[in-house]
mmCIF file of C-alpha atoms and ligand atoms in Angstrom:
data_model
loop_
_atom_site.group_PDB
_atom_site.id
_atom_site.type_symbol
_atom_site.label_atom_id
_atom_site.label_comp_id
_atom_site.label_asym_id
_atom_site.label_seq_id
_atom_site.Cartn_x
_atom_site.Cartn_y
_atom_site.Cartn_z
ATOM 1 C CA MET H 30 -2.828 -24.258 -10.012
ATOM 2 C CA THR H 31 -2.288 -20.527 -10.580
ATOM 3 C CA ASN H 32 1.232 -19.544 -9.491
ATOM 4 C CA ILE H 33 1.475 -15.983 -8.240
ATOM 5 C CA LEU H 34 4.725 -14.236 -7.478
ATOM 6 C CA ILE H 35 4.284 -11.793 -4.610
ATOM 7 C CA THR H 36 7.126 -9.332 -4.179
ATOM 8 C CA GLY H 37 7.160 -7.822 -0.708
ATOM 9 C CA GLY H 38 4.909 -10.644 0.504
ATOM 10 C CA ALA H 39 6.361 -10.488 4.019
ATOM 11 C CA GLY H 40 5.380 -6.832 4.389
ATOM 12 C CA TYR H 41 2.236 -5.138 5.587
ATOM 13 C CA ILE H 42 0.050 -5.289 2.484
ATOM 14 C CA GLY H 43 1.783 -8.270 0.877
ATOM 15 C CA SER H 44 1.273 -10.517 3.914
ATOM 16 C CA HIS H 45 -2.466 -9.798 3.920
ATOM 17 C CA MET H 46 -2.560 -10.600 0.214
ATOM 18 C CA VAL H 47 -0.841 -13.930 0.791
ATOM 19 C CA LEU H 48 -3.594 -14.878 3.262
ATOM 20 C CA LYS H 49 -6.306 -13.771 0.850
ATOM 21 C CA LEU H 50 -4.799 -15.793 -2.024
ATOM 22 C CA LEU H 51 -4.458 -18.934 0.104
ATOM 23 C CA GLU H 52 -8.099 -18.629 1.166
ATOM 24 C CA ALA H 53 -9.129 -18.249 -2.486
ATOM 25 C CA GLY H 54 -7.216 -21.411 -3.479
ATOM 26 C CA TYR H 55 -4.235 -19.838 -5.272
ATOM 27 C CA HIS H 56 -0.533 -20.608 -4.913
ATOM 28 C CA PRO H 57 1.482 -17.576 -3.762
ATOM 29 C CA VAL H 58 5.286 -17.588 -3.775
ATOM 30 C CA VAL H 59 7.001 -14.711 -1.977
ATOM 31 C CA VAL H 60 10.155 -12.762 -2.778
ATOM 32 C CA ASP H 61 11.124 -10.401 0.027
ATOM 33 C CA ASP H 62 14.508 -9.087 1.134
ATOM 34 C CA LEU H 63 13.088 -8.624 4.659
ATOM 35 C CA SER H 64 14.357 -5.033 4.759
ATOM 36 C CA THR H 65 11.001 -4.085 6.235
ATOM 37 C CA GLY H 66 9.050 -7.364 6.001
ATOM 38 C CA MET H 67 8.922 -10.035 8.706
ATOM 39 C CA GLU H 68 9.554 -13.724 8.128
ATOM 40 C CA SER H 69 7.142 -14.491 10.954
ATOM 41 C CA PHE H 70 4.299 -13.057 8.823
ATOM 42 C CA MET H 71 4.609 -15.933 6.360
ATOM 43 C CA PRO H 72 1.931 -18.600 6.767
ATOM 44 C CA PRO H 73 3.284 -22.168 6.921
ATOM 45 C CA GLY H 74 3.877 -23.717 3.518
ATOM 46 C CA VAL H 75 4.290 -20.468 1.586
ATOM 47 C CA PRO H 76 7.735 -20.381 -0.097
ATOM 48 C CA LEU H 77 9.788 -17.316 0.883
ATOM 49 C CA HIS H 78 12.780 -16.364 -1.274
ATOM 50 C CA ARG H 79 14.918 -13.868 0.534
ATOM 51 C CA PHE H 80 16.427 -11.475 -1.976
ATOM 52 C CA SER H 81 15.850 -8.050 -3.478
ATOM 53 C CA ILE H 82 13.916 -7.805 -6.730
ATOM 54 C CA GLY H 83 16.818 -5.694 -7.941
ATOM 55 C CA ASP H 84 18.881 -8.912 -8.006
ATOM 56 C CA ALA H 85 18.305 -10.016 -11.609
ATOM 57 C CA ASP H 86 20.364 -13.228 -11.250
ATOM 58 C CA LYS H 87 18.323 -14.557 -8.339
ATOM 59 C CA LEU H 88 15.102 -13.465 -10.021
ATOM 60 C CA ASN H 89 16.105 -15.288 -13.202
ATOM 61 C CA GLN H 90 16.810 -18.462 -11.252
ATOM 62 C CA LEU H 91 13.412 -18.337 -9.584
ATOM 63 C CA LEU H 92 11.512 -17.597 -12.796
ATOM 64 C CA ARG H 93 13.344 -20.444 -14.538
ATOM 65 C CA ALA H 94 12.367 -22.848 -11.769
ATOM 66 C CA THR H 95 8.676 -21.899 -11.551
ATOM 67 C CA GLN H 96 6.268 -20.806 -14.277
ATOM 68 C CA PHE H 97 4.348 -17.860 -12.831
ATOM 69 C CA ASP H 98 1.025 -16.721 -14.249
ATOM 70 C CA ILE H 99 1.143 -13.249 -12.754
ATOM 71 C CA VAL H 100 3.255 -10.989 -10.542
ATOM 72 C CA MET H 101 1.860 -8.817 -7.758
ATOM 73 C CA HIS H 102 4.450 -6.211 -6.916
ATOM 74 C CA PHE H 103 4.266 -4.876 -3.358
ATOM 75 C CA ALA H 104 7.989 -4.517 -2.623
ATOM 76 C CA ALA H 105 8.666 -0.791 -2.254
ATOM 77 C CA PHE H 106 9.577 1.911 0.214
ATOM 78 C CA ILE H 107 6.510 3.848 1.317
ATOM 79 C CA GLU H 108 7.432 6.698 3.640
ATOM 80 C CA VAL H 109 6.555 10.054 2.111
ATOM 81 C CA GLY H 110 8.682 12.082 4.565
ATOM 82 C CA GLU H 111 11.733 9.841 4.178
ATOM 83 C CA SER H 112 11.476 10.041 0.391
ATOM 84 C CA VAL H 113 11.916 13.809 0.559
ATOM 85 C CA LYS H 114 15.076 13.385 2.656
ATOM 86 C CA LYS H 115 16.537 10.401 0.757
ATOM 87 C CA PRO H 116 15.183 10.602 -2.807
ATOM 88 C CA GLU H 117 17.710 8.275 -4.452
ATOM 89 C CA LYS H 118 16.690 5.460 -2.086
ATOM 90 C CA TYR H 119 13.151 5.722 -3.501
ATOM 91 C CA TYR H 120 14.081 5.986 -7.177
ATOM 92 C CA GLN H 121 16.465 3.052 -6.800
ATOM 93 C CA ASN H 122 14.082 0.651 -5.096
ATOM 94 C CA ASN H 123 10.703 1.786 -6.339
ATOM 95 C CA PHE H 124 11.568 2.558 -9.940
ATOM 96 C CA PHE H 125 14.869 0.965 -10.925
ATOM 97 C CA ASN H 126 14.196 -2.356 -9.182
ATOM 98 C CA THR H 127 10.701 -2.440 -10.688
ATOM 99 C CA LEU H 128 12.296 -1.989 -14.107
ATOM 100 C CA THR H 129 14.587 -4.947 -13.384
ATOM 101 C CA LEU H 130 11.610 -7.029 -12.272
ATOM 102 C CA LEU H 131 9.566 -6.205 -15.377
ATOM 103 C CA HIS H 132 12.473 -6.773 -17.722
ATOM 104 C CA THR H 133 13.161 -10.172 -16.151
ATOM 105 C CA MET H 134 9.479 -11.108 -16.266
ATOM 106 C CA LYS H 135 9.370 -10.231 -19.944
ATOM 107 C CA GLN H 136 12.359 -12.486 -20.636
ATOM 108 C CA HIS H 137 10.414 -15.348 -19.052
ATOM 109 C CA GLY H 138 7.190 -14.637 -20.936
ATOM 110 C CA ILE H 139 5.150 -13.432 -17.945
ATOM 111 C CA ASN H 140 2.636 -10.921 -19.248
ATOM 112 C CA HIS H 141 0.472 -10.068 -16.261
ATOM 113 C CA PHE H 142 1.355 -7.598 -13.534
ATOM 114 C CA ILE H 143 -0.431 -5.920 -10.649
ATOM 115 C CA PHE H 144 1.230 -2.798 -9.369
ATOM 116 C CA SER H 145 0.897 -1.133 -5.965
ATOM 117 C CA SER H 146 0.559 2.488 -6.967
ATOM 118 C CA THR H 147 -0.483 5.351 -4.759
ATOM 119 C CA ALA H 148 -2.571 8.463 -4.337
ATOM 120 C CA ALA H 149 0.735 10.261 -3.923
ATOM 121 C CA ILE H 150 1.067 10.348 -7.744
ATOM 122 C CA PHE H 151 -1.616 13.074 -7.812
ATOM 123 C CA GLY H 152 0.080 15.635 -5.568
ATOM 124 C CA GLU H 153 -2.023 18.494 -4.278
ATOM 125 C CA PRO H 154 -5.565 17.804 -5.515
ATOM 126 C CA HIS H 155 -7.108 20.111 -8.098
ATOM 127 C CA TYR H 156 -10.465 18.630 -7.069
ATOM 128 C CA THR H 157 -11.723 15.941 -4.680
ATOM 129 C CA PRO H 158 -12.658 13.175 -4.740
ATOM 130 C CA ALA H 159 -9.870 12.459 -7.238
ATOM 131 C CA ASP H 160 -10.781 10.190 -10.129
ATOM 132 C CA GLU H 161 -8.379 8.328 -12.387
ATOM 133 C CA ASN H 162 -8.003 11.264 -14.794
ATOM 134 C CA HIS H 163 -6.951 13.750 -12.139
ATOM 135 C CA PRO H 164 -3.681 15.535 -13.088
ATOM 136 C CA LYS H 165 -0.613 13.736 -11.834
ATOM 137 C CA GLN H 166 1.894 16.095 -10.208
ATOM 138 C CA PRO H 167 3.514 14.278 -7.286
ATOM 139 C CA LEU H 168 4.783 16.426 -4.420
ATOM 140 C CA ASN H 169 7.445 13.997 -3.257
ATOM 141 C CA PRO H 170 9.941 11.451 -4.633
ATOM 142 C CA TYR H 171 7.806 8.582 -3.335
ATOM 143 C CA GLY H 172 4.880 9.612 -5.546
ATOM 144 C CA ALA H 173 7.193 10.468 -8.440
ATOM 145 C CA SER H 174 8.885 7.047 -8.317
ATOM 146 C CA LYS H 175 5.501 5.313 -8.463
ATOM 147 C CA LEU H 176 4.269 7.503 -11.323
ATOM 148 C CA MET H 177 7.384 6.599 -13.327
ATOM 149 C CA CYS H 178 6.457 2.938 -12.894
ATOM 150 C CA GLU H 179 2.930 3.612 -14.152
ATOM 151 C CA GLN H 180 4.391 5.261 -17.246
ATOM 152 C CA LEU H 181 6.753 2.337 -17.748
ATOM 153 C CA LEU H 182 3.826 -0.094 -17.561
ATOM 154 C CA GLN H 183 1.900 1.794 -20.235
ATOM 155 C CA ASP H 184 4.928 1.674 -22.507
ATOM 156 C CA LEU H 185 5.488 -2.055 -21.893
ATOM 157 C CA ASP H 186 1.883 -2.724 -22.849
ATOM 158 C CA THR H 187 2.283 -0.743 -26.080
ATOM 159 C CA ALA H 188 5.594 -2.383 -26.945
ATOM 160 C CA TYR H 189 5.112 -5.986 -25.790
ATOM 161 C CA GLY H 190 1.480 -6.436 -24.742
ATOM 162 C CA ILE H 191 2.330 -6.802 -21.041
ATOM 163 C CA LYS H 192 -1.011 -6.252 -19.288
ATOM 164 C CA SER H 193 -1.105 -4.583 -15.918
ATOM 165 C CA VAL H 194 -3.470 -3.151 -13.348
ATOM 166 C CA CYS H 195 -2.211 -0.181 -11.320
ATOM 167 C CA LEU H 196 -4.038 0.102 -8.003
ATOM 168 C CA ARG H 197 -3.603 3.548 -6.535
ATOM 169 C CA TYR H 198 -4.007 3.108 -2.816
ATOM 170 C CA PHE H 199 -5.120 5.998 -0.746
ATOM 171 C CA ASN H 200 -4.277 5.440 2.938
ATOM 172 C CA ALA H 201 -4.043 1.708 3.555
ATOM 173 C CA ALA H 202 -4.882 0.986 7.186
ATOM 174 C CA GLY H 203 -6.301 -1.607 9.573
ATOM 175 C CA ALA H 204 -5.309 -5.252 9.899
ATOM 176 C CA ASP H 205 -6.558 -8.758 9.269
ATOM 177 C CA PRO H 206 -9.781 -8.967 11.353
ATOM 178 C CA ALA H 207 -8.659 -12.430 12.533
ATOM 179 C CA GLY H 208 -5.398 -10.936 13.860
ATOM 180 C CA ARG H 209 -3.055 -13.118 11.762
ATOM 181 C CA THR H 210 -1.010 -10.200 10.426
ATOM 182 C CA GLY H 211 -0.893 -6.407 10.527
ATOM 183 C CA TYR H 212 1.364 -3.369 10.339
ATOM 184 C CA ARG H 213 4.763 -3.826 11.971
ATOM 185 C CA THR H 214 7.967 -1.914 11.388
ATOM 186 C CA ALA H 215 10.772 -0.814 13.651
ATOM 187 C CA ASN H 216 9.848 2.853 13.270
ATOM 188 C CA ALA H 217 6.204 3.352 12.373
ATOM 189 C CA SER H 218 5.549 6.631 10.563
ATOM 190 C CA HIS H 219 1.872 6.214 9.689
ATOM 191 C CA LEU H 220 -0.786 8.026 11.615
ATOM 192 C CA ILE H 221 -3.002 5.189 12.870
ATOM 193 C CA PRO H 222 -0.218 2.890 14.153
ATOM 194 C CA ILE H 223 1.430 5.880 15.867
ATOM 195 C CA ALA H 224 -1.844 6.896 17.532
ATOM 196 C CA LEU H 225 -2.386 3.319 18.732
ATOM 197 C CA GLN H 226 1.179 2.940 20.000
ATOM 198 C CA THR H 227 0.656 6.154 21.939
ATOM 199 C CA ALA H 228 -2.592 4.702 23.349
ATOM 200 C CA LEU H 229 -0.630 1.644 24.475
ATOM 201 C CA GLY H 230 1.939 3.821 26.243
ATOM 202 C CA GLN H 231 4.752 2.785 23.885
ATOM 203 C CA ARG H 232 5.155 6.452 23.035
ATOM 204 C CA PRO H 233 4.614 9.223 25.602
ATOM 205 C CA HIS H 234 2.872 11.403 23.022
ATOM 206 C CA MET H 235 2.368 11.798 19.288
ATOM 207 C CA GLU H 236 2.777 14.771 16.984
ATOM 208 C CA VAL H 237 0.254 16.413 14.693
ATOM 209 C CA TYR H 238 2.112 17.666 11.647
ATOM 210 C CA GLY H 239 0.511 21.004 10.933
ATOM 211 C CA ARG H 240 -2.746 22.632 12.009
ATOM 212 C CA ASP H 241 -2.676 25.365 9.391
ATOM 213 C CA TYR H 242 -3.937 23.492 6.336
ATOM 214 C CA PRO H 243 -7.019 24.803 4.506
ATOM 215 C CA THR H 244 -9.273 22.082 5.955
ATOM 216 C CA LEU H 245 -12.155 22.062 8.454
ATOM 217 C CA ASP H 246 -9.896 21.819 11.540
ATOM 218 C CA GLY H 247 -6.568 22.758 9.944
ATOM 219 C CA THR H 248 -5.175 19.184 9.877
ATOM 220 C CA CYS H 249 -4.643 17.071 6.751
ATOM 221 C CA ILE H 250 -7.463 14.987 5.361
ATOM 222 C CA ARG H 251 -6.948 11.434 4.099
ATOM 223 C CA ASP H 252 -9.094 8.588 2.797
ATOM 224 C CA TYR H 253 -8.407 5.487 4.911
ATOM 225 C CA ILE H 254 -9.053 2.136 3.264
ATOM 226 C CA HIS H 255 -9.099 -1.223 5.041
ATOM 227 C CA ILE H 256 -6.233 -3.476 4.055
ATOM 228 C CA MET H 257 -8.576 -6.412 3.381
ATOM 229 C CA ASP H 258 -10.617 -4.267 0.986
ATOM 230 C CA LEU H 259 -7.392 -3.483 -0.858
ATOM 231 C CA CYS H 260 -6.661 -7.198 -1.074
ATOM 232 C CA ASP H 261 -10.139 -7.874 -2.484
ATOM 233 C CA ALA H 262 -9.359 -5.345 -5.218
ATOM 234 C CA HIS H 263 -6.130 -7.196 -6.059
ATOM 235 C CA LEU H 264 -7.990 -10.477 -6.351
ATOM 236 C CA LEU H 265 -10.511 -8.923 -8.747
ATOM 237 C CA ALA H 266 -7.735 -7.243 -10.738
ATOM 238 C CA MET H 267 -5.898 -10.547 -11.031
ATOM 239 C CA GLN H 268 -9.009 -12.357 -12.222
ATOM 240 C CA HIS H 269 -9.579 -9.561 -14.757
ATOM 241 C CA LEU H 270 -6.082 -9.925 -16.214
ATOM 242 C CA LEU H 271 -6.064 -13.728 -16.216
ATOM 243 C CA ALA H 272 -9.383 -13.650 -18.105
ATOM 244 C CA GLY H 273 -7.664 -11.622 -20.866
ATOM 245 C CA GLY H 274 -8.632 -8.142 -19.609
ATOM 246 C CA SER H 275 -6.906 -4.946 -20.710
ATOM 247 C CA SER H 276 -4.489 -2.796 -18.708
ATOM 248 C CA ARG H 277 -6.284 -0.552 -16.228
ATOM 249 C CA GLN H 278 -5.568 2.048 -13.551
ATOM 250 C CA TYR H 279 -7.893 2.355 -10.564
ATOM 251 C CA ASN H 280 -8.097 4.645 -7.537
ATOM 252 C CA LEU H 281 -8.799 2.774 -4.314
ATOM 253 C CA GLY H 282 -10.339 4.480 -1.325
ATOM 254 C CA ASN H 283 -13.676 4.858 0.449
ATOM 255 C CA GLY H 284 -14.507 8.275 -0.963
ATOM 256 C CA GLN H 285 -14.671 9.648 2.571
ATOM 257 C CA GLY H 286 -11.980 11.896 4.049
ATOM 258 C CA TYR H 287 -11.027 12.180 7.734
ATOM 259 C CA SER H 288 -8.746 14.794 9.234
ATOM 260 C CA VAL H 289 -5.760 13.870 11.384
ATOM 261 C CA GLN H 290 -7.694 15.249 14.366
ATOM 262 C CA GLN H 291 -10.735 13.097 13.533
ATOM 263 C CA VAL H 292 -8.542 10.011 13.297
ATOM 264 C CA ILE H 293 -7.021 10.750 16.719
ATOM 265 C CA ASP H 294 -10.477 11.346 18.211
ATOM 266 C CA THR H 295 -11.741 8.041 16.780
ATOM 267 C CA ALA H 296 -8.641 6.259 18.110
ATOM 268 C CA ARG H 297 -9.400 7.734 21.555
ATOM 269 C CA GLN H 298 -12.946 6.358 21.361
ATOM 270 C CA VAL H 299 -11.906 2.917 20.141
ATOM 271 C CA THR H 300 -9.076 2.497 22.677
ATOM 272 C CA GLY H 301 -10.584 4.361 25.613
ATOM 273 C CA GLN H 302 -7.160 6.016 26.097
ATOM 274 C CA ALA H 303 -6.311 9.735 26.243
ATOM 275 C CA ILE H 304 -3.539 9.774 23.526
ATOM 276 C CA GLN H 305 -1.345 12.790 24.302
ATOM 277 C CA VAL H 306 -0.775 15.062 21.313
ATOM 278 C CA ILE H 307 1.710 17.854 20.643
ATOM 279 C CA ASP H 308 1.482 20.200 17.689
ATOM 280 C CA SER H 309 4.406 20.241 15.258
ATOM 281 C CA ALA H 310 5.331 21.886 11.988
ATOM 282 C CA ARG H 311 4.025 20.611 8.673
ATOM 283 C CA ARG H 312 5.752 17.494 7.319
ATOM 284 C CA PRO H 313 7.351 18.298 3.942
ATOM 285 C CA GLY H 314 5.603 16.665 0.971
ATOM 286 C CA ASP H 315 2.136 16.354 2.593
ATOM 287 C CA PRO H 316 -0.858 17.466 0.495
ATOM 288 C CA ALA H 317 -3.753 19.000 2.464
ATOM 289 C CA LYS H 318 -6.454 16.638 1.285
ATOM 290 C CA LEU H 319 -6.539 13.312 -0.551
ATOM 291 C CA VAL H 320 -9.858 11.570 -1.144
ATOM 292 C CA ALA H 321 -10.544 8.901 -3.759
ATOM 293 C CA ASP H 322 -13.236 8.559 -6.352
ATOM 294 C CA SER H 323 -13.302 4.758 -6.684
ATOM 295 C CA ARG H 324 -16.370 4.399 -8.838
ATOM 296 C CA LEU H 325 -14.434 3.051 -11.814
ATOM 297 C CA ILE H 326 -13.227 -0.135 -10.120
ATOM 298 C CA GLN H 327 -16.676 -0.589 -8.604
ATOM 299 C CA GLN H 328 -18.301 -0.334 -12.030
ATOM 300 C CA GLU H 329 -15.742 -2.328 -13.991
ATOM 301 C CA LEU H 330 -14.671 -5.056 -11.546
ATOM 302 C CA GLY H 331 -17.531 -5.030 -9.038
ATOM 303 C CA TRP H 332 -15.268 -4.054 -6.130
ATOM 304 C CA LYS H 333 -17.096 -3.009 -2.968
ATOM 305 C CA PRO H 334 -15.419 -2.159 0.339
ATOM 306 C CA ARG H 335 -16.529 -4.436 3.178
ATOM 307 C CA TYR H 336 -15.046 -2.308 5.971
ATOM 308 C CA PRO H 337 -15.592 1.342 5.013
ATOM 309 C CA GLU H 338 -16.010 2.663 8.569
ATOM 310 C CA LEU H 339 -13.003 4.422 10.111
ATOM 311 C CA ALA H 340 -13.888 3.024 13.567
ATOM 312 C CA THR H 341 -13.810 -0.561 12.209
ATOM 313 C CA ILE H 342 -10.457 0.050 10.508
ATOM 314 C CA ILE H 343 -9.030 1.394 13.771
ATOM 315 C CA GLU H 344 -10.607 -1.442 15.829
ATOM 316 C CA HIS H 345 -8.879 -4.072 13.702
ATOM 317 C CA ALA H 346 -5.570 -2.173 13.866
ATOM 318 C CA TRP H 347 -6.001 -1.878 17.660
ATOM 319 C CA LYS H 348 -6.561 -5.611 18.060
ATOM 320 C CA TRP H 349 -3.315 -6.203 16.162
ATOM 321 C CA GLU H 350 -1.292 -3.572 18.057
ATOM 322 C CA LYS H 351 -2.364 -4.986 21.425
ATOM 323 C CA GLN H 352 -1.525 -8.509 20.328
ATOM 324 C CA CYS H 353 1.938 -7.404 19.130
ATOM 325 C CA TYR H 354 2.534 -5.502 22.345
ATOM 326 C CA ARG H 355 1.686 -8.540 24.459
ATOM 327 C CA ALA H 356 3.862 -10.789 22.274
ATOM 328 C CA GLY H 357 6.719 -8.270 22.403
ATOM 329 C CA CYS H 358 6.996 -8.131 18.629
HETATM 330 N N1 UFG O 413 0.576 12.464 10.604
HETATM 331 C C1 UFG O 413 0.677 13.170 11.781
HETATM 332 N N2 UFG O 413 1.400 12.618 12.793
HETATM 333 C C2 UFG O 413 2.039 11.428 12.685
HETATM 334 C C3 UFG O 413 1.923 10.716 11.458
HETATM 335 C C4 UFG O 413 1.199 11.268 10.448
HETATM 336 O O1 UFG O 413 0.136 14.268 11.921
HETATM 337 O O2 UFG O 413 2.681 11.002 13.632
HETATM 338 C C5 UFG O 413 -0.222 13.038 9.520
HETATM 339 C C6 UFG O 413 0.578 13.254 8.234
HETATM 340 O O3 UFG O 413 1.233 14.487 8.243
HETATM 341 C C7 UFG O 413 -0.523 13.148 7.194
HETATM 342 C C8 UFG O 413 -1.519 12.153 7.806
HETATM 343 O O4 UFG O 413 -1.212 12.117 9.182
HETATM 344 O O5 UFG O 413 -1.161 14.370 7.063
HETATM 345 C C9 UFG O 413 -1.357 10.761 7.240
HETATM 346 O O6 UFG O 413 0.021 10.439 7.269
HETATM 347 P P1 UFG O 413 0.566 8.968 7.005
HETATM 348 O O7 UFG O 413 2.041 8.998 7.192
HETATM 349 O O8 UFG O 413 -0.212 7.986 7.817
HETATM 350 O O9 UFG O 413 0.174 8.697 5.505
HETATM 351 P P2 UFG O 413 0.470 9.564 4.189
HETATM 352 O O10 UFG O 413 -0.806 10.253 3.833
HETATM 353 O O11 UFG O 413 1.659 10.416 4.333
HETATM 354 O O12 UFG O 413 0.887 8.473 3.130
HETATM 355 C C10 UFG O 413 0.132 7.337 2.938
HETATM 356 C C11 UFG O 413 0.991 6.259 2.334
HETATM 357 C C12 UFG O 413 1.335 6.594 0.949
HETATM 358 C C13 UFG O 413 0.154 7.043 0.156
HETATM 359 C C14 UFG O 413 -0.610 8.110 0.845
HETATM 360 C C15 UFG O 413 -1.815 8.415 0.028
HETATM 361 O O13 UFG O 413 2.176 6.052 3.084
HETATM 362 O O14 UFG O 413 1.834 5.409 0.369
HETATM 363 O O15 UFG O 413 -0.950 7.642 2.117
HETATM 364 O O16 UFG O 413 -2.785 9.112 0.727
HETATM 365 F F1 UFG O 413 0.562 7.534 -1.021
#
């Protein structure tokens, strides 16, 4: 039995990964402080340890009790705008706590690590689609904190042979097609959930942050990737490392950019609702355009997105939002 430690396993991406690992016959164990995750996302039978990965004592106890083969590290703060306003919160949790996690892992002889990195490490693109070698000049503390972790992982490989795969997500979106889990936080800040909550009438209107970017319609362009396609990439990355593979960094997106306006228009089509919009100022820290070149992971690990269409991504997110609304969650 392969034991996999999932940090942040009660959160949006982590909870999808737990489902994927169970389906593939692995044994996930979750550490989550439930600061943004939800206990109700945990499938029956999956152990949940409620503490922060910054708590070295609790981590030590857990790693003494169970021999893990690999760690998948999802626990992090992810709001670009908030990171500009509260930078130390991001460096503390995303970098310092990751350092604690890696140091503790090393003490217990765990040499395999999969890291949730981000397109935000690139900053304003010099060219698109962005491949793995694109210059890394983050525009916000969120991206900077993740880039510091990538650097740390390279150094840990050189010093101790700890092998890692950094998966640089572009815009993770959508939900489990079967509706078992999805995106849920008290204050959603991501575009698709906000558009869908507006469609449901939970918000009277939504804002478009800036119409003066140098893009086709003036709104920011992003590359939306289905959450289950991200999870497939983690599974492949894990199998690569457990088979003795080398440390790698991969960009993960569909290679297709959509503007904020196009996303709202697609959400209107999928939901059949008007979705009231008001125009607002630019959100600090937002690059104009982020699109991934994901050919490397396709070539090296055979990854292929199963749900590349924006409408499908929004349909699955819509199914989840409606379900949550009805359940009052
Ligand atoms: N946006 C709006 N109105 C909203 C919410 C968002 O106009 O109510 C705009 C944003 O300004 C941005 C775009 O929609 O231009 C997407 O914003 P999100 O907040 O959904 O996502 P981000 O692009 O800011 O960030 C996400 C992840 C990061 C990741 C990044 C990479 O949160 O982890 O994608 O593309 F790094």
